[in-house]
Coordinates of C-alpha atoms in Angstrom, one line a residue:
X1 CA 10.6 -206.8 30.7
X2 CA 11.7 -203.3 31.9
X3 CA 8.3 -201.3 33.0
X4 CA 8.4 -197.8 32.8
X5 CA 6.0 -194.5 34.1
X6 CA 4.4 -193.0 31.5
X7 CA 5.6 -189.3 31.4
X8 CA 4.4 -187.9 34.7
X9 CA 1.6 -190.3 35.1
X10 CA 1.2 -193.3 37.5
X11 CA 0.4 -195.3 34.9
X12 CA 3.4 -198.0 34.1
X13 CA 4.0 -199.3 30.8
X14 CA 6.4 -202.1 29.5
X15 CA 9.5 -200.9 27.5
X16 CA 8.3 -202.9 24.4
X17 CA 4.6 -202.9 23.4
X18 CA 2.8 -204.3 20.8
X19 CA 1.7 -202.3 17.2
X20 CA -1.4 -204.2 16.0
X21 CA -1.9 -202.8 12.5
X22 CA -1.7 -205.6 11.2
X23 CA -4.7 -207.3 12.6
X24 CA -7.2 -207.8 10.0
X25 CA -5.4 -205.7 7.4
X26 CA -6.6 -204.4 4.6
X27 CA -6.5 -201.8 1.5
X28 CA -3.2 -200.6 0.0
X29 CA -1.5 -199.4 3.1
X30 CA -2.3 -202.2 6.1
X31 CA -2.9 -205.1 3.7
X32 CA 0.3 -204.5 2.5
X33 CA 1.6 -204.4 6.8
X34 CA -0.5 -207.9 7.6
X35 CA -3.5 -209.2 7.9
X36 CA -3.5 -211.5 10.8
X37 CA -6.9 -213.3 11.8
X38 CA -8.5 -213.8 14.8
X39 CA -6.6 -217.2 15.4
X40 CA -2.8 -215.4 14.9
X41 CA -3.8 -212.5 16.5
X42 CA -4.6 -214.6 19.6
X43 CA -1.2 -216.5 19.6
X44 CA 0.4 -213.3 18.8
X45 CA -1.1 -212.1 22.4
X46 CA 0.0 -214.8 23.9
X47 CA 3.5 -214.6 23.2
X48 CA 3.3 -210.7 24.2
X49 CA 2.1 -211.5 27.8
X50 CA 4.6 -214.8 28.3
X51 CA 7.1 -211.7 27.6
X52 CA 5.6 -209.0 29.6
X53 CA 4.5 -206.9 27.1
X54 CA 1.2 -206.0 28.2
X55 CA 0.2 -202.7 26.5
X56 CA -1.4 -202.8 22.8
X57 CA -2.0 -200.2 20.6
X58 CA -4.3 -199.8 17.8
X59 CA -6.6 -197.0 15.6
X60 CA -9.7 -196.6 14.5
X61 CA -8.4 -195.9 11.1
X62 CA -6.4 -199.1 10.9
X63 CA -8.0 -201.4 8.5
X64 CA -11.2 -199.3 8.7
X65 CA -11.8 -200.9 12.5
X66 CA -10.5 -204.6 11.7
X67 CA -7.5 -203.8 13.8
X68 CA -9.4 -203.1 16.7
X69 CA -12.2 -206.0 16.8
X70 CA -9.5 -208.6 16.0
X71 CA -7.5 -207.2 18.8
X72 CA -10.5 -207.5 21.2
X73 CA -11.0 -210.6 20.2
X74 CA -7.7 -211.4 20.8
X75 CA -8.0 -210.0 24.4
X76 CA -11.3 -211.4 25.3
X77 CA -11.3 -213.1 28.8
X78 CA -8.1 -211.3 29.9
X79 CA -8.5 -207.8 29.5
X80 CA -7.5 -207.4 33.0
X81 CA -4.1 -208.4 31.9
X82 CA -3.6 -205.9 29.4
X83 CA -3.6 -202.4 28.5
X84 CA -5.0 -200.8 25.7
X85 CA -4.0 -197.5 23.8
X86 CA -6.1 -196.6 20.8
X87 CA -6.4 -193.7 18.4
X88 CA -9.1 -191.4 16.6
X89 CA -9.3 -188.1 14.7
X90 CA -8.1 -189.4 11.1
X91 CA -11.2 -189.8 8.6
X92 CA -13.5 -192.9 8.8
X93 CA -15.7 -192.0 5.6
X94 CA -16.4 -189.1 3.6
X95 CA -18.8 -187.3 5.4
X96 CA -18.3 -183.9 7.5
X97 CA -18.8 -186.1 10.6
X98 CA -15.8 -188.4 9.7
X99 CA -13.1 -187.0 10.8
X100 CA -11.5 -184.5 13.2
X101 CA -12.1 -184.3 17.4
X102 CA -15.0 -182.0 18.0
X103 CA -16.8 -183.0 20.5
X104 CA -19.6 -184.7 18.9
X105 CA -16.9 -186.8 16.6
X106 CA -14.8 -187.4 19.3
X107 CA -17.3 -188.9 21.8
X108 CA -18.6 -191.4 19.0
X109 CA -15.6 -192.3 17.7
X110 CA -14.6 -193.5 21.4
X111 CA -18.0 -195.5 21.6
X112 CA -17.4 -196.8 18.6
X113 CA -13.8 -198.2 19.4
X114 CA -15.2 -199.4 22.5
X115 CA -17.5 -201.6 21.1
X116 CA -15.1 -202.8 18.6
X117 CA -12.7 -203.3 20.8
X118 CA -15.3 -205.3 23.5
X119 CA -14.6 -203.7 26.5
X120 CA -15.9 -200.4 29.1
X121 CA -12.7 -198.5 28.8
X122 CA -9.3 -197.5 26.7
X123 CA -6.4 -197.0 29.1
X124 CA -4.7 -194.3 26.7
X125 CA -6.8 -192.7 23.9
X126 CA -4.7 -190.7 21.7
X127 CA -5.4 -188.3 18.7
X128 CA -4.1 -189.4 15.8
X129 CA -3.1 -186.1 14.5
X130 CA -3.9 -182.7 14.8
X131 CA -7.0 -180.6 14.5
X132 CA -7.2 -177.0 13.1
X133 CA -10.5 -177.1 12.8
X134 CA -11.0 -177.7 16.6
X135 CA -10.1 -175.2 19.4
X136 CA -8.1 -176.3 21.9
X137 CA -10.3 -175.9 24.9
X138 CA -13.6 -178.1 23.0
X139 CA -11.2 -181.1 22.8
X140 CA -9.5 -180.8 26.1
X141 CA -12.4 -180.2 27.7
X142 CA -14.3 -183.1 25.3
X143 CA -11.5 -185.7 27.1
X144 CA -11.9 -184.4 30.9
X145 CA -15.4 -185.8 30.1
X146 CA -14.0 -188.8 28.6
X147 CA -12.3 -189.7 31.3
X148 CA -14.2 -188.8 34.1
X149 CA -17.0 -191.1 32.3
X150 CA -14.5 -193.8 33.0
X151 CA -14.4 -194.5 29.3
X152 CA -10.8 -193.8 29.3
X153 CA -8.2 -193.2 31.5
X154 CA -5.1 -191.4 30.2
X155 CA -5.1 -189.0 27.0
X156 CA -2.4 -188.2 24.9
X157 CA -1.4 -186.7 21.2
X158 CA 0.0 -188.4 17.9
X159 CA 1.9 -186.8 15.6
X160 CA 1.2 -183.5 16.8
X161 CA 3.1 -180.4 16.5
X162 CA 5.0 -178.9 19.4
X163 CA 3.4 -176.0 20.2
X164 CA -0.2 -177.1 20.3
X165 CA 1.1 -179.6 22.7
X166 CA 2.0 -176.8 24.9
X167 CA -1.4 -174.9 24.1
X168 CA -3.2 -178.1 25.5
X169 CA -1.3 -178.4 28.3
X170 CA -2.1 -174.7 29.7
X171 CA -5.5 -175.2 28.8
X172 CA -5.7 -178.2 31.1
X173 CA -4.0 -176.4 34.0
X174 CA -6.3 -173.5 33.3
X175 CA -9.0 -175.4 33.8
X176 CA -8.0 -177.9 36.4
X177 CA -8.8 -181.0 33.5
X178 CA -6.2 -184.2 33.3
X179 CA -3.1 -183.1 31.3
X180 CA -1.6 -185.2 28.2
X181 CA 0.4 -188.0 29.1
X182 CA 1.7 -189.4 26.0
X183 CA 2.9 -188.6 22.6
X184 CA 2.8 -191.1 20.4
X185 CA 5.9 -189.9 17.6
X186 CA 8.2 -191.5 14.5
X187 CA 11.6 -191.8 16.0
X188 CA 14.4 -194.1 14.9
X189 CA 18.2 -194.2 13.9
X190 CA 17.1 -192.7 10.4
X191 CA 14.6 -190.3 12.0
X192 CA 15.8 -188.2 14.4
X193 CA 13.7 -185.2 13.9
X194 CA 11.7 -185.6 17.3
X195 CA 15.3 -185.1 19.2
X196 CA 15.0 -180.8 18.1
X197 CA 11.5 -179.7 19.4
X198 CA 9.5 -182.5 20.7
X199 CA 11.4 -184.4 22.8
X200 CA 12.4 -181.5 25.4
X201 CA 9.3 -180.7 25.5
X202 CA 8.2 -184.0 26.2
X203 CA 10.5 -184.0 29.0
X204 CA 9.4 -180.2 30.3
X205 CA 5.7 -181.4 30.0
X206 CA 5.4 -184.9 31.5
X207 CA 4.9 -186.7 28.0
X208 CA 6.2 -189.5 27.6
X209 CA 7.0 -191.2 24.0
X210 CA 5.8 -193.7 22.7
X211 CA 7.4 -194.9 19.5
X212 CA 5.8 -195.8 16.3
X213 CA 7.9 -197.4 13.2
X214 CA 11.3 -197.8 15.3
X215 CA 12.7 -199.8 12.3
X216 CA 12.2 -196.8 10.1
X217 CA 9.3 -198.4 8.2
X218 CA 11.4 -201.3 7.4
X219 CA 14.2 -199.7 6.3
X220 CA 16.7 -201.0 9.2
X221 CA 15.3 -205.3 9.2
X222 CA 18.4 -206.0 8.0
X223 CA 17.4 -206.7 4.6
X224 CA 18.6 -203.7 2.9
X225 CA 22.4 -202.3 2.6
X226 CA 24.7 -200.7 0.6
X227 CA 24.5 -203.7 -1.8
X228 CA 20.9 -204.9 -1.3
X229 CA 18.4 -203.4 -2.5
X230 CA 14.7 -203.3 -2.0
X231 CA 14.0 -207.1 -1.7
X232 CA 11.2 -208.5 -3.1
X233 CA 8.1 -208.6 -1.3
X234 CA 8.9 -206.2 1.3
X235 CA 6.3 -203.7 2.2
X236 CA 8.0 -200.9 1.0
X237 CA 7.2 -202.0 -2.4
X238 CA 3.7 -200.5 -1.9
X239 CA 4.0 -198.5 0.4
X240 CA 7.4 -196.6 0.5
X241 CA 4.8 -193.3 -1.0
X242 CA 3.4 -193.2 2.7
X243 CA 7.0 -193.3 5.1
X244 CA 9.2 -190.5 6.3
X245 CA 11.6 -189.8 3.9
X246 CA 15.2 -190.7 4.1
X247 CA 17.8 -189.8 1.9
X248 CA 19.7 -193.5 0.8
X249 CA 23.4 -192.3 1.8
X250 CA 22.4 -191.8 5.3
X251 CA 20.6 -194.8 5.2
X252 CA 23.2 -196.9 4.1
X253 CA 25.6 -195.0 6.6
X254 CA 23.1 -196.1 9.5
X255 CA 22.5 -199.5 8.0
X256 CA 26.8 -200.0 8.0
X257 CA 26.9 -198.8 11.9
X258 CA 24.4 -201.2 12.8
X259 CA 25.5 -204.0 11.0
X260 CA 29.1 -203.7 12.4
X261 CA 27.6 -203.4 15.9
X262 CA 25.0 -206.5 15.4
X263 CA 28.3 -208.4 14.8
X264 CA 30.0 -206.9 17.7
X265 CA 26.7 -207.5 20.4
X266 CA 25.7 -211.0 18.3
X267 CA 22.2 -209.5 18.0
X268 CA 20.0 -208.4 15.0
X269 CA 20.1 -205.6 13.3
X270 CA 16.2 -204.9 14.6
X271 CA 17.3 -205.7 18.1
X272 CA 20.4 -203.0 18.0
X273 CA 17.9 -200.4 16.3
X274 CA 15.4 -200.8 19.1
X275 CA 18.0 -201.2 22.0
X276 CA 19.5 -197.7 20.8
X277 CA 15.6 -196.3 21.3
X278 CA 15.3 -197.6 25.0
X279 CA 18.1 -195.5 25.6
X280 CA 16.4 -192.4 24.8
X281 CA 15.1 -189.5 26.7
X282 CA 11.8 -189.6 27.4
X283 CA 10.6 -192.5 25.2
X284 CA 8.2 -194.8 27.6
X285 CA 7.7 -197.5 25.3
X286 CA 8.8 -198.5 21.7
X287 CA 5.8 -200.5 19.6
X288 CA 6.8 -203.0 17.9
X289 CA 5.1 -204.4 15.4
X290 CA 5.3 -208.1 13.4
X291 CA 3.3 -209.8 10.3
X292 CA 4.8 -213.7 11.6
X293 CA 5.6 -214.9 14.9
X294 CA 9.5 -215.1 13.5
X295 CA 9.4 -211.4 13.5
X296 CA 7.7 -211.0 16.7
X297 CA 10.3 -213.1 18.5
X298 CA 13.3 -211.5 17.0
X299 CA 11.4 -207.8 18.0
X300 CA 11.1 -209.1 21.8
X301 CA 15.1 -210.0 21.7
X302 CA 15.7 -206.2 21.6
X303 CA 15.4 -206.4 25.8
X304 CA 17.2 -207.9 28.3
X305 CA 20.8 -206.1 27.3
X306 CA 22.5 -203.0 26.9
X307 CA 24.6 -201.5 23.9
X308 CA 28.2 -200.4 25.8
X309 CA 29.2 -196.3 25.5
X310 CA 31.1 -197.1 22.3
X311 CA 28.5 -198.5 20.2
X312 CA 26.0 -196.1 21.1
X313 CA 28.4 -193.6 20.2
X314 CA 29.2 -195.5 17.0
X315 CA 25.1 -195.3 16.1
X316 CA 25.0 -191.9 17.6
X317 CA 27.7 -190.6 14.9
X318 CA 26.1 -192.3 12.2
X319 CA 22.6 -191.0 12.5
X320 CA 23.1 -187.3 13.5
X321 CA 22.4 -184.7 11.1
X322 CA 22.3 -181.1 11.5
X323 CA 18.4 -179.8 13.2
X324 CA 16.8 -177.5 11.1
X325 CA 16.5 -173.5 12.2
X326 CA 16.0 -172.8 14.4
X327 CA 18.6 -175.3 16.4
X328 CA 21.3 -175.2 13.7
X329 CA 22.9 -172.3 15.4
X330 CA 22.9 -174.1 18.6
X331 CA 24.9 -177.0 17.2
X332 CA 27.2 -174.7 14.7
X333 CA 28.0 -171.6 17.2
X334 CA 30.0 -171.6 20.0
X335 CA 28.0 -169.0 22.1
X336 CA 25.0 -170.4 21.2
X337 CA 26.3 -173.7 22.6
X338 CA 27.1 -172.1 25.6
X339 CA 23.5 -170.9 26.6
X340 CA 22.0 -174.3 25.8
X341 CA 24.2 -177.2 26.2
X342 CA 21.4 -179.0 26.5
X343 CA 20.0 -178.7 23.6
X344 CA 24.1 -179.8 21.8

């Protein structure tokens, strides 16, 4: 397993790491993901660690909490061996308490995972998603005393938008308190959105990315084509209303490029999809995620090998579209070009 720096921190993360949403799952969105037990959540671990993937991630949304207390479970007894990133800010009930990162939310909510979870400390707490209800400074300032409680160690962003990113970031310099280290995003060969805004920034600000649903919510397994449908029992059944849009001829162009390069490289159609992500600037690690031991094994075979020049360019074509304003300048005009080849 390759190991990486998380953006400009000393912390070092493997290049795969391990989604557990599906521990304990339940309701209509992670019931339909998994629901592995105690007992295959432990094996699952195990399997992890035998191939160096050390870091887990979790929420406190994620099965209302199940996700976290069968993943400490799963831990128990070696949580020296493994890091753990977790996440907070969505709504936990129905109150005016349940939700969002003020202070007083945000410090129980991190007490809270911590006892779920079994242990003293996160190594990466994250926020889910953006608060406007929040200034900037109360939940910056709310995670310097996080961290220098020793209750967690690195702090990062999920799903945020770019420029309160940057708005954090000066606040912490202002202040002297520990900058964000990681942005946890949606990035895959049929979502390329975080290339525009986010990932330059990433690179600017020290973040590095760590990769949620690199399969496209299921939409590049393999099991779906030009001439294959939807199968049934796939997740996306029942859950399809909650994943980043795609439009089906782009899919099916992606899908063709990686199937013609899976039969090129004699890997998966997973493994090529993830390969392409380690590629990427700025991403630190990609999550993985699996609901069987089968699909955790084929996941894992996505390291150890690299994609040649011409098949990343093959993907590369395949997946590009045109950025929104405004970038589409920058791709259509020459002099635009010019100013910002980077950004071609």
């Amino acid at each position: 397993m390759d190991y990486r720096q998380l953006g400009s921190s000393g912390l070092r993360v493997p290049a795969l790491s391990f989604g557990t949403a599906t521990f304990g799952g339940s309701g209509p969105l992670f019931g339909a993901w998994g629901h592995s037990d105690e007992t295959e959540a432990r094996r699952m671990v195990d399997i992890c660690l035998d191939a160096g993937v050390t870091l887990f991630d979790t929420a406190d949304v994620y099965s209302n909490g199940a996700s976290e207390t069968v993943l400490g479970a799963a831990i128990k007894g070696r949580r020296d061996q493994v890091l753990v990133s977790t996440k907070t800010g969505l709504p936990m009930g129905d109150g005016p308490g349940d939700w969002g990162t003020s202070r007083a939310r945000l410090i129980r909510a991190v007490e809270a995972s911590l006892r779920r979870l079994g242990t003293d400390h996160v190594d990466i707490l994250q926020v889910h998603a953006y608060d406007a209800s929040t200034p900037a400074e109360e939940l910056m300032g709310t995670l310097d005393t996080l961290i220098a409680a020793g209750k967690v160690h690195y702090a990062g962003v999920s799903n945020y938008p770019g420029w309160q990113v940057m708005k954090a970031q000066a606040i912490a310099d202002r202040y002297g308190w520990p900058r964000l280290v990681a942005h946890q995003v949606y990035y895959s060969l049929i979502g390329r959105a975080y290339e525009a805004d986010l990932m330059p920034l990433g690179a600017d600000q020290g973040l590095g990315a760590l990769v949620w649903s690199p399969l496209g919510w299921g939409r590049l397994t393999g099991r779906i084509g030009r001439d294959r449908p939807i199968p049934a029992g796939s997740r996306l059944h029942d859950t399809e209303q909650f994943a980043p849009p795609v439009e089906t001829d782009h899919l099916y162009r992606v899908v063709d490029a990686l199937e013609a390069v899976a039969a090129d490289t004699g890997k998966t159609v997973p493994q090529v999809a993830i390969n392409w992500l380690l590629r990427r600037p700025t991403v630190a690690s990609v999550i993985i995620g699996a609901r069987n031991e089968e699909q955790l094994r084929d996941n894992l075979g996505a390291v150890g090998w690299a994609l040649s020049a011409d098949q990343v360019a093959t993907l590369d074509a395949a997946s590009d579209v045109l950025p929104p304003y405004p970038h589409t300048p920058y791709r259509q005009q020459e002099g635009f070009a010019r100013l910002n080849p980077a950004l071609v």
